[in-house]
mmCIF file of C-alpha atoms in Angstrom:
data_model
loop_
_atom_site.group_PDB
_atom_site.id
_atom_site.type_symbol
_atom_site.label_atom_id
_atom_site.label_comp_id
_atom_site.label_asym_id
_atom_site.label_seq_id
_atom_site.Cartn_x
_atom_site.Cartn_y
_atom_site.Cartn_z
ATOM 1 C CA UNK X 30 81.660 114.770 117.325
ATOM 2 C CA UNK X 31 82.280 114.215 113.143
ATOM 3 C CA UNK X 32 84.291 110.811 112.291
ATOM 4 C CA UNK X 33 85.906 112.208 108.758
ATOM 5 C CA UNK X 34 88.795 112.309 108.417
ATOM 6 C CA UNK X 35 89.748 115.805 106.573
ATOM 7 C CA UNK X 36 93.330 116.575 104.445
ATOM 8 C CA UNK X 37 94.189 119.956 104.117
ATOM 9 C CA UNK X 38 94.912 121.047 100.699
ATOM 10 C CA UNK X 39 96.302 124.618 100.757
ATOM 11 C CA UNK X 40 96.580 126.336 97.655
ATOM 12 C CA UNK X 41 98.096 128.809 96.980
ATOM 13 C CA UNK X 42 96.206 132.265 97.027
ATOM 14 C CA UNK X 43 99.065 133.916 95.287
ATOM 15 C CA UNK X 44 99.204 131.678 92.430
ATOM 16 C CA UNK X 45 95.688 130.699 92.215
ATOM 17 C CA UNK X 46 93.436 132.962 93.831
ATOM 18 C CA UNK X 47 91.931 130.075 95.775
ATOM 19 C CA UNK X 48 90.985 129.485 99.370
ATOM 20 C CA UNK X 49 92.472 126.018 101.210
ATOM 21 C CA UNK X 50 90.175 123.234 100.280
ATOM 22 C CA UNK X 51 89.487 120.469 103.086
ATOM 23 C CA UNK X 52 88.719 117.280 101.351
ATOM 24 C CA UNK X 53 87.786 113.418 102.895
ATOM 25 C CA UNK X 54 90.234 111.031 102.665
ATOM 26 C CA UNK X 55 90.144 107.378 102.116
ATOM 27 C CA UNK X 56 92.535 104.515 101.977
ATOM 28 C CA UNK X 57 91.811 101.414 100.350
ATOM 29 C CA UNK X 58 93.896 98.870 100.985
ATOM 30 C CA UNK X 59 94.371 95.189 99.995
ATOM 31 C CA UNK X 60 96.745 92.878 101.275
ATOM 32 C CA UNK X 61 97.565 89.106 100.904
ATOM 33 C CA UNK X 62 97.759 87.474 104.709
ATOM 34 C CA UNK X 63 99.811 84.436 103.927
ATOM 35 C CA UNK X 64 98.349 81.911 105.398
ATOM 36 C CA UNK X 65 96.819 82.928 107.885
ATOM 37 C CA UNK X 66 95.033 79.987 110.136
ATOM 38 C CA UNK X 67 94.453 79.356 113.397
ATOM 39 C CA UNK X 68 95.516 75.975 114.885
ATOM 40 C CA UNK X 69 92.226 73.712 114.876
ATOM 41 C CA UNK X 70 92.847 71.099 112.287
ATOM 42 C CA UNK X 71 89.800 71.432 109.973
ATOM 43 C CA UNK X 72 88.913 67.548 108.358
ATOM 44 C CA UNK X 73 87.365 69.422 105.379
ATOM 45 C CA UNK X 74 90.599 71.014 104.327
ATOM 46 C CA UNK X 75 94.080 70.267 103.407
ATOM 47 C CA UNK X 76 95.569 72.714 106.985
ATOM 48 C CA UNK X 77 97.092 69.833 108.020
ATOM 49 C CA UNK X 78 100.417 71.458 107.933
ATOM 50 C CA UNK X 79 98.999 74.716 109.879
ATOM 51 C CA UNK X 80 98.021 72.943 113.349
ATOM 52 C CA UNK X 81 100.720 71.999 116.591
ATOM 53 C CA UNK X 82 101.429 69.095 115.332
ATOM 54 C CA UNK X 83 101.808 69.506 111.283
ATOM 55 C CA UNK X 84 104.787 70.051 109.558
ATOM 56 C CA UNK X 85 104.982 73.508 110.632
ATOM 57 C CA UNK X 86 104.595 73.488 114.302
ATOM 58 C CA UNK X 87 101.854 75.643 113.688
ATOM 59 C CA UNK X 88 101.376 76.685 117.788
ATOM 60 C CA UNK X 89 99.109 78.905 119.325
ATOM 61 C CA UNK X 90 101.868 81.076 120.512
ATOM 62 C CA UNK X 91 102.571 81.533 116.625
ATOM 63 C CA UNK X 92 98.852 81.761 115.377
ATOM 64 C CA UNK X 93 99.290 84.924 117.771
ATOM 65 C CA UNK X 94 102.438 86.176 116.650
ATOM 66 C CA UNK X 95 101.068 86.083 113.471
ATOM 67 C CA UNK X 96 97.756 87.954 114.434
ATOM 68 C CA UNK X 97 99.462 90.537 116.059
ATOM 69 C CA UNK X 98 102.164 90.683 112.932
ATOM 70 C CA UNK X 99 98.839 91.956 110.147
ATOM 71 C CA UNK X 100 97.237 93.177 112.957
ATOM 72 C CA UNK X 101 100.208 96.314 112.927
ATOM 73 C CA UNK X 102 100.848 96.265 109.416
ATOM 74 C CA UNK X 103 97.167 97.072 108.238
ATOM 75 C CA UNK X 104 97.118 100.041 111.195
ATOM 76 C CA UNK X 105 99.648 102.041 109.606
ATOM 77 C CA UNK X 106 98.563 101.356 105.385
ATOM 78 C CA UNK X 107 98.548 104.656 104.507
ATOM 79 C CA UNK X 108 98.749 105.603 108.191
ATOM 80 C CA UNK X 109 101.798 108.841 107.050
ATOM 81 C CA UNK X 110 98.827 110.605 105.630
ATOM 82 C CA UNK X 111 95.539 110.051 106.738
ATOM 83 C CA UNK X 112 96.917 108.947 110.409
ATOM 84 C CA UNK X 113 94.710 106.119 111.132
ATOM 85 C CA UNK X 114 94.431 102.826 109.713
ATOM 86 C CA UNK X 115 92.367 102.129 105.987
ATOM 87 C CA UNK X 116 88.843 102.617 105.702
ATOM 88 C CA UNK X 117 88.565 98.943 103.123
ATOM 89 C CA UNK X 118 90.966 96.381 103.013
ATOM 90 C CA UNK X 119 90.728 93.384 101.263
ATOM 91 C CA UNK X 120 91.858 90.387 102.445
ATOM 92 C CA UNK X 121 93.515 86.933 100.978
ATOM 93 C CA UNK X 122 94.953 84.006 102.160
ATOM 94 C CA UNK X 123 92.337 83.816 105.061
ATOM 95 C CA UNK X 124 91.131 80.288 107.084
ATOM 96 C CA UNK X 125 88.017 81.594 108.154
ATOM 97 C CA UNK X 126 86.000 83.929 109.706
ATOM 98 C CA UNK X 127 87.599 83.274 113.707
ATOM 99 C CA UNK X 128 90.335 84.661 112.061
ATOM 100 C CA UNK X 129 89.004 87.748 111.015
ATOM 101 C CA UNK X 130 87.436 88.261 114.491
ATOM 102 C CA UNK X 131 91.060 87.786 115.958
ATOM 103 C CA UNK X 132 92.267 90.159 113.772
ATOM 104 C CA UNK X 133 89.885 92.594 114.319
ATOM 105 C CA UNK X 134 89.932 92.179 117.812
ATOM 106 C CA UNK X 135 93.653 92.535 118.197
ATOM 107 C CA UNK X 136 94.330 95.929 120.301
ATOM 108 C CA UNK X 137 96.492 97.430 117.245
ATOM 109 C CA UNK X 138 92.858 97.374 115.246
ATOM 110 C CA UNK X 139 89.960 97.251 118.131
ATOM 111 C CA UNK X 140 89.417 100.530 118.230
ATOM 112 C CA UNK X 141 88.640 101.090 114.598
ATOM 113 C CA UNK X 142 85.484 99.168 114.978
ATOM 114 C CA UNK X 143 86.165 96.993 111.698
ATOM 115 C CA UNK X 144 83.312 94.904 109.933
ATOM 116 C CA UNK X 145 83.688 91.752 108.400
ATOM 117 C CA UNK X 146 82.246 90.369 105.239
ATOM 118 C CA UNK X 147 83.655 86.987 104.381
ATOM 119 C CA UNK X 148 82.396 83.709 102.223
ATOM 120 C CA UNK X 149 83.320 80.338 102.707
ATOM 121 C CA UNK X 150 85.442 79.729 99.286
ATOM 122 C CA UNK X 151 85.807 75.397 98.163
ATOM 123 C CA UNK X 152 89.837 76.199 97.703
ATOM 124 C CA UNK X 153 91.252 73.153 98.725
ATOM 125 C CA UNK X 154 93.681 74.865 101.293
ATOM 126 C CA UNK X 155 90.462 75.865 103.032
ATOM 127 C CA UNK X 156 91.560 79.911 102.222
ATOM 128 C CA UNK X 157 89.475 82.671 101.565
ATOM 129 C CA UNK X 158 88.995 86.539 100.281
ATOM 130 C CA UNK X 159 87.556 88.506 103.027
ATOM 131 C CA UNK X 160 86.531 92.428 103.024
ATOM 132 C CA UNK X 161 86.887 94.608 106.257
ATOM 133 C CA UNK X 162 84.970 98.654 106.573
ATOM 134 C CA UNK X 163 84.733 100.860 108.753
ATOM 135 C CA UNK X 164 81.558 100.791 109.894
ATOM 136 C CA UNK X 165 81.648 104.972 109.977
ATOM 137 C CA UNK X 166 83.116 104.804 106.734
ATOM 138 C CA UNK X 167 80.699 102.253 104.576
ATOM 139 C CA UNK X 168 77.484 100.785 104.744
ATOM 140 C CA UNK X 169 77.856 97.776 103.280
ATOM 141 C CA UNK X 170 74.364 96.887 101.310
ATOM 142 C CA UNK X 171 75.276 93.789 99.309
ATOM 143 C CA UNK X 172 77.597 91.392 99.525
ATOM 144 C CA UNK X 173 78.284 88.142 97.155
ATOM 145 C CA UNK X 174 80.567 85.698 96.297
ATOM 146 C CA UNK X 175 81.186 84.383 93.008
ATOM 147 C CA UNK X 176 82.444 80.607 92.454
ATOM 148 C CA UNK X 177 85.207 80.670 89.350
ATOM 149 C CA UNK X 178 85.099 76.580 88.209
ATOM 150 C CA UNK X 179 88.017 75.366 86.625
ATOM 151 C CA UNK X 180 88.841 72.059 85.418
ATOM 152 C CA UNK X 181 92.556 70.930 84.351
ATOM 153 C CA UNK X 182 92.842 69.167 81.737
ATOM 154 C CA UNK X 183 91.927 65.576 82.784
ATOM 155 C CA UNK X 184 88.066 67.618 82.879
ATOM 156 C CA UNK X 185 88.767 67.168 86.943
ATOM 157 C CA UNK X 186 87.726 70.812 89.211
ATOM 158 C CA UNK X 187 90.407 72.235 90.197
ATOM 159 C CA UNK X 188 89.544 74.171 93.277
ATOM 160 C CA UNK X 189 90.049 78.058 93.480
ATOM 161 C CA UNK X 190 89.397 81.054 95.847
ATOM 162 C CA UNK X 191 85.177 82.410 95.473
ATOM 163 C CA UNK X 192 85.701 86.626 93.982
ATOM 164 C CA UNK X 193 84.014 88.373 97.056
ATOM 165 C CA UNK X 194 81.938 91.498 95.297
ATOM 166 C CA UNK X 195 80.644 93.785 98.120
ATOM 167 C CA UNK X 196 78.686 97.508 97.434
ATOM 168 C CA UNK X 197 77.501 99.806 99.574
ATOM 169 C CA UNK X 198 77.775 103.936 100.819
ATOM 170 C CA UNK X 199 80.724 105.715 100.751
ATOM 171 C CA UNK X 200 80.512 109.416 101.407
ATOM 172 C CA UNK X 201 77.277 109.376 99.847
ATOM 173 C CA UNK X 202 78.146 107.839 96.919
ATOM 174 C CA UNK X 203 77.698 103.834 95.827
ATOM 175 C CA UNK X 204 80.875 101.540 96.128
ATOM 176 C CA UNK X 205 81.188 98.402 94.490
ATOM 177 C CA UNK X 206 84.752 96.544 95.661
ATOM 178 C CA UNK X 207 86.191 93.020 94.740
ATOM 179 C CA UNK X 208 88.449 90.589 96.429
ATOM 180 C CA UNK X 209 90.489 88.648 94.017
ATOM 181 C CA UNK X 210 93.207 86.033 94.636
ATOM 182 C CA UNK X 211 93.622 84.348 91.185
ATOM 183 C CA UNK X 212 94.774 81.018 90.768
ATOM 184 C CA UNK X 213 98.363 80.254 91.104
ATOM 185 C CA UNK X 214 101.802 79.760 88.808
ATOM 186 C CA UNK X 215 102.290 76.240 90.191
ATOM 187 C CA UNK X 216 103.359 74.388 87.606
ATOM 188 C CA UNK X 217 104.793 77.525 85.462
ATOM 189 C CA UNK X 218 103.530 80.927 84.485
ATOM 190 C CA UNK X 219 102.544 79.566 81.376
ATOM 191 C CA UNK X 220 101.179 76.257 81.892
ATOM 192 C CA UNK X 221 98.637 77.767 84.579
ATOM 193 C CA UNK X 222 97.887 80.805 82.218
ATOM 194 C CA UNK X 223 95.143 79.781 81.410
ATOM 195 C CA UNK X 224 93.128 79.690 85.060
ATOM 196 C CA UNK X 225 93.867 83.065 85.748
ATOM 197 C CA UNK X 226 92.389 83.924 82.205
ATOM 198 C CA UNK X 227 88.934 82.539 83.249
ATOM 199 C CA UNK X 228 90.118 84.556 86.927
ATOM 200 C CA UNK X 229 90.148 87.949 84.599
ATOM 201 C CA UNK X 230 86.351 86.724 83.218
ATOM 202 C CA UNK X 231 84.669 86.245 85.801
ATOM 203 C CA UNK X 232 85.339 90.033 86.822
ATOM 204 C CA UNK X 233 84.659 91.219 83.965
ATOM 205 C CA UNK X 234 81.469 90.275 83.928
ATOM 206 C CA UNK X 235 81.295 90.458 88.299
ATOM 207 C CA UNK X 236 81.934 94.341 86.250
ATOM 208 C CA UNK X 237 79.629 94.732 83.336
ATOM 209 C CA UNK X 238 76.655 92.999 85.286
ATOM 210 C CA UNK X 239 77.138 95.689 88.269
ATOM 211 C CA UNK X 240 77.517 98.804 85.185
ATOM 212 C CA UNK X 241 74.117 97.128 82.939
ATOM 213 C CA UNK X 242 72.477 98.436 86.820
ATOM 214 C CA UNK X 243 74.044 101.611 86.829
ATOM 215 C CA UNK X 244 76.633 102.692 83.953
ATOM 216 C CA UNK X 245 77.576 105.044 86.585
ATOM 217 C CA UNK X 246 78.698 102.367 89.459
ATOM 218 C CA UNK X 247 82.251 102.872 90.811
ATOM 219 C CA UNK X 248 83.825 100.355 91.203
ATOM 220 C CA UNK X 249 87.262 99.209 92.716
ATOM 221 C CA UNK X 250 88.537 95.739 92.163
ATOM 222 C CA UNK X 251 91.446 94.536 94.598
ATOM 223 C CA UNK X 252 94.082 91.456 94.661
ATOM 224 C CA UNK X 253 96.390 89.447 94.125
ATOM 225 C CA UNK X 254 96.194 88.188 90.550
ATOM 226 C CA UNK X 255 99.719 85.809 90.853
ATOM 227 C CA UNK X 256 99.748 88.069 87.314
ATOM 228 C CA UNK X 257 101.557 91.122 86.901
ATOM 229 C CA UNK X 258 100.107 94.786 85.411
ATOM 230 C CA UNK X 259 101.013 93.679 81.957
ATOM 231 C CA UNK X 260 100.117 90.308 82.042
ATOM 232 C CA UNK X 261 97.206 89.098 78.474
ATOM 233 C CA UNK X 262 94.603 88.550 82.049
ATOM 234 C CA UNK X 263 94.877 92.582 82.903
ATOM 235 C CA UNK X 264 95.975 94.116 78.927
ATOM 236 C CA UNK X 265 93.665 91.307 76.896
ATOM 237 C CA UNK X 266 91.089 90.767 79.077
ATOM 238 C CA UNK X 267 89.797 93.722 80.933
ATOM 239 C CA UNK X 268 91.614 95.591 78.930
ATOM 240 C CA UNK X 269 93.077 97.855 81.617
ATOM 241 C CA UNK X 270 94.681 100.696 81.181
ATOM 242 C CA UNK X 271 97.964 102.235 82.402
ATOM 243 C CA UNK X 272 97.952 105.883 81.035
ATOM 244 C CA UNK X 273 95.004 108.496 82.077
ATOM 245 C CA UNK X 274 94.903 110.210 78.755
ATOM 246 C CA UNK X 275 94.496 106.697 77.591
ATOM 247 C CA UNK X 276 91.366 106.125 79.628
ATOM 248 C CA UNK X 277 87.254 106.483 78.399
ATOM 249 C CA UNK X 278 83.937 105.610 80.131
ATOM 250 C CA UNK X 279 83.940 102.214 79.996
ATOM 251 C CA UNK X 280 88.274 101.364 80.673
ATOM 252 C CA UNK X 281 89.748 99.940 84.293
ATOM 253 C CA UNK X 282 92.468 102.253 85.135
ATOM 254 C CA UNK X 283 95.828 99.881 86.674
ATOM 255 C CA UNK X 284 97.679 102.987 88.543
ATOM 256 C CA UNK X 285 99.923 99.783 89.200
ATOM 257 C CA UNK X 286 101.278 99.429 85.496
ATOM 258 C CA UNK X 287 102.949 102.585 85.265
ATOM 259 C CA UNK X 288 104.762 101.747 88.773
ATOM 260 C CA UNK X 289 105.169 97.803 87.924
ATOM 261 C CA UNK X 290 107.623 99.603 85.108
ATOM 262 C CA UNK X 291 109.597 101.760 87.254
ATOM 263 C CA UNK X 292 110.570 97.879 89.211
ATOM 264 C CA UNK X 293 108.141 98.814 91.550
ATOM 265 C CA UNK X 294 106.571 94.636 92.897
ATOM 266 C CA UNK X 295 104.863 93.258 96.108
ATOM 267 C CA UNK X 296 106.730 89.911 96.381
ATOM 268 C CA UNK X 297 109.786 88.814 95.048
ATOM 269 C CA UNK X 298 110.912 85.307 94.221
ATOM 270 C CA UNK X 299 113.975 83.709 92.638
ATOM 271 C CA UNK X 300 115.945 87.587 92.324
ATOM 272 C CA UNK X 301 112.891 88.377 90.588
ATOM 273 C CA UNK X 302 110.038 91.323 91.833
ATOM 274 C CA UNK X 303 106.684 91.109 90.477
ATOM 275 C CA UNK X 304 103.694 92.946 91.199
ATOM 276 C CA UNK X 305 100.597 90.949 91.616
ATOM 277 C CA UNK X 306 98.645 92.694 94.557
ATOM 278 C CA UNK X 307 97.279 95.128 92.674
ATOM 279 C CA UNK X 308 93.977 97.689 92.459
ATOM 280 C CA UNK X 309 92.322 98.608 89.203
ATOM 281 C CA UNK X 310 89.235 100.675 88.949
ATOM 282 C CA UNK X 311 86.441 102.303 86.554
ATOM 283 C CA UNK X 312 87.341 105.868 85.204
ATOM 284 C CA UNK X 313 85.115 107.676 86.479
ATOM 285 C CA UNK X 314 86.918 107.788 89.671
ATOM 286 C CA UNK X 315 89.780 109.394 87.818
ATOM 287 C CA UNK X 316 88.268 112.831 87.714
ATOM 288 C CA UNK X 317 89.201 116.272 87.980
ATOM 289 C CA UNK X 318 85.966 116.990 89.803
ATOM 290 C CA UNK X 319 86.221 116.354 93.647
ATOM 291 C CA UNK X 320 83.010 117.303 94.529
ATOM 292 C CA UNK X 321 82.649 113.284 94.008
ATOM 293 C CA UNK X 322 85.369 110.162 95.378
ATOM 294 C CA UNK X 323 88.042 110.717 93.192
ATOM 295 C CA UNK X 324 90.974 109.058 92.791
ATOM 296 C CA UNK X 325 94.504 110.569 94.125
ATOM 297 C CA UNK X 326 97.857 108.194 94.424
ATOM 298 C CA UNK X 327 98.449 104.503 94.860
ATOM 299 C CA UNK X 328 100.557 103.078 96.818
ATOM 300 C CA UNK X 329 103.195 99.813 97.714
ATOM 301 C CA UNK X 330 103.073 99.542 101.665
ATOM 302 C CA UNK X 331 107.156 98.178 101.982
ATOM 303 C CA UNK X 332 108.493 99.636 104.845
ATOM 304 C CA UNK X 333 111.321 98.706 106.889
ATOM 305 C CA UNK X 334 109.941 97.103 109.701
ATOM 306 C CA UNK X 335 108.142 93.976 107.048
ATOM 307 C CA UNK X 336 111.230 93.329 105.144
ATOM 308 C CA UNK X 337 114.124 90.842 105.810
ATOM 309 C CA UNK X 338 117.009 92.857 107.217
ATOM 310 C CA UNK X 339 119.556 90.767 105.904
ATOM 311 C CA UNK X 340 120.505 88.237 104.171
ATOM 312 C CA UNK X 341 120.560 86.679 100.740
ATOM 313 C CA UNK X 342 116.436 87.803 101.000
ATOM 314 C CA UNK X 343 117.218 91.050 102.331
ATOM 315 C CA UNK X 344 114.990 93.615 101.208
ATOM 316 C CA UNK X 345 112.219 91.047 100.905
ATOM 317 C CA UNK X 346 109.012 90.672 102.349
ATOM 318 C CA UNK X 347 110.047 89.041 105.914
ATOM 319 C CA UNK X 348 107.586 86.227 106.170
ATOM 320 C CA UNK X 349 106.030 83.919 108.091
ATOM 321 C CA UNK X 350 108.570 80.857 106.828
ATOM 322 C CA UNK X 351 111.337 80.229 104.589
ATOM 323 C CA UNK X 352 112.436 77.307 103.824
ATOM 324 C CA UNK X 353 110.210 76.336 105.869
ATOM 325 C CA UNK X 354 112.242 77.005 109.319
ATOM 326 C CA UNK X 355 110.147 79.743 111.292
ATOM 327 C CA UNK X 356 110.471 83.057 111.198
ATOM 328 C CA UNK X 357 108.108 85.264 112.767
ATOM 329 C CA UNK X 358 107.915 87.332 110.376
ATOM 330 C CA UNK X 359 104.677 89.008 108.602
ATOM 331 C CA UNK X 360 103.964 87.747 104.341
ATOM 332 C CA UNK X 361 105.250 87.015 101.852
ATOM 333 C CA UNK X 362 103.397 90.026 100.175
ATOM 334 C CA UNK X 363 102.911 93.852 100.742
ATOM 335 C CA UNK X 364 100.471 95.457 101.061
ATOM 336 C CA UNK X 365 98.851 97.261 98.304
ATOM 337 C CA UNK X 366 97.493 100.494 98.611
ATOM 338 C CA UNK X 367 95.001 103.592 97.198
ATOM 339 C CA UNK X 368 93.901 106.841 98.441
ATOM 340 C CA UNK X 369 90.424 108.327 97.460
ATOM 341 C CA UNK X 370 89.872 112.301 97.983
ATOM 342 C CA UNK X 371 86.021 113.897 98.326
ATOM 343 C CA UNK X 372 85.926 117.325 98.800
ATOM 344 C CA UNK X 373 84.177 118.647 101.486
ATOM 345 C CA UNK X 374 81.636 121.314 101.395
#
């Protein structure tokens, strides 16, 4: 039984003199899960608020509802086009391996047979990044967690998330995924900017190290960057490009830049939309040669069922808590995703 999902692209024979072609379609997604904690108090992290006795009254019932909600969202990302759930999903704000196991074993996802790659980060709240992958679509061959060392003005360590790098084979090609959750804007965007610059520098070093071993490596970075596509961390450090005609062989293409300039966002704060959830990648994925994996298009997944439906925050992501009150929602972020194509021969 063939496990590949094929997209049929019809090309008019009268205009182009070509027959219809079939393409393998792969969906790559990223989702900030907004505090996917279990109910167990971990004495090594500040997770006390997310326990039954804690400030948020985080009960087993609420936890299971959260898992159900997130698994539903993941199952629907890109579904209208692919008719299946994503092949790769980068996640952030997950507490540990146990919550990831509960997520992939939920009935919404169980039959998709997702594998999990996860490392514990030193983040003081105990939140990590992770990668889920369909075992039928991707075969991982390497994975490493890269530590981001940050220090405040007094020389005190600021504990934050690691950057996860996973390499493997997809459709007979080597592909690398980097999952990020860069430092927040706590204390203000300007004051916290140096931390995100450091995160971008680490990301650049990771990409450079992969390309040193394989100059033609296909690399996709994703994450909640806590910066918009036009901010210095992206434009000055990683030197991302927002237009295809600006690319050279060493460029990183960020399709989210054009989306942001059109007003598209993945989260909202004080009546302002930001596009912190991004995916950018090496320029060798932007090619007309579709006999190899190539970028097709990117989107923000924001259907009505994950939006707040009334009140002051109508249209915003439907959060799990709002102003400290439990609202039984999904996340304070919308997922980002992109499609890769490869011609079936």
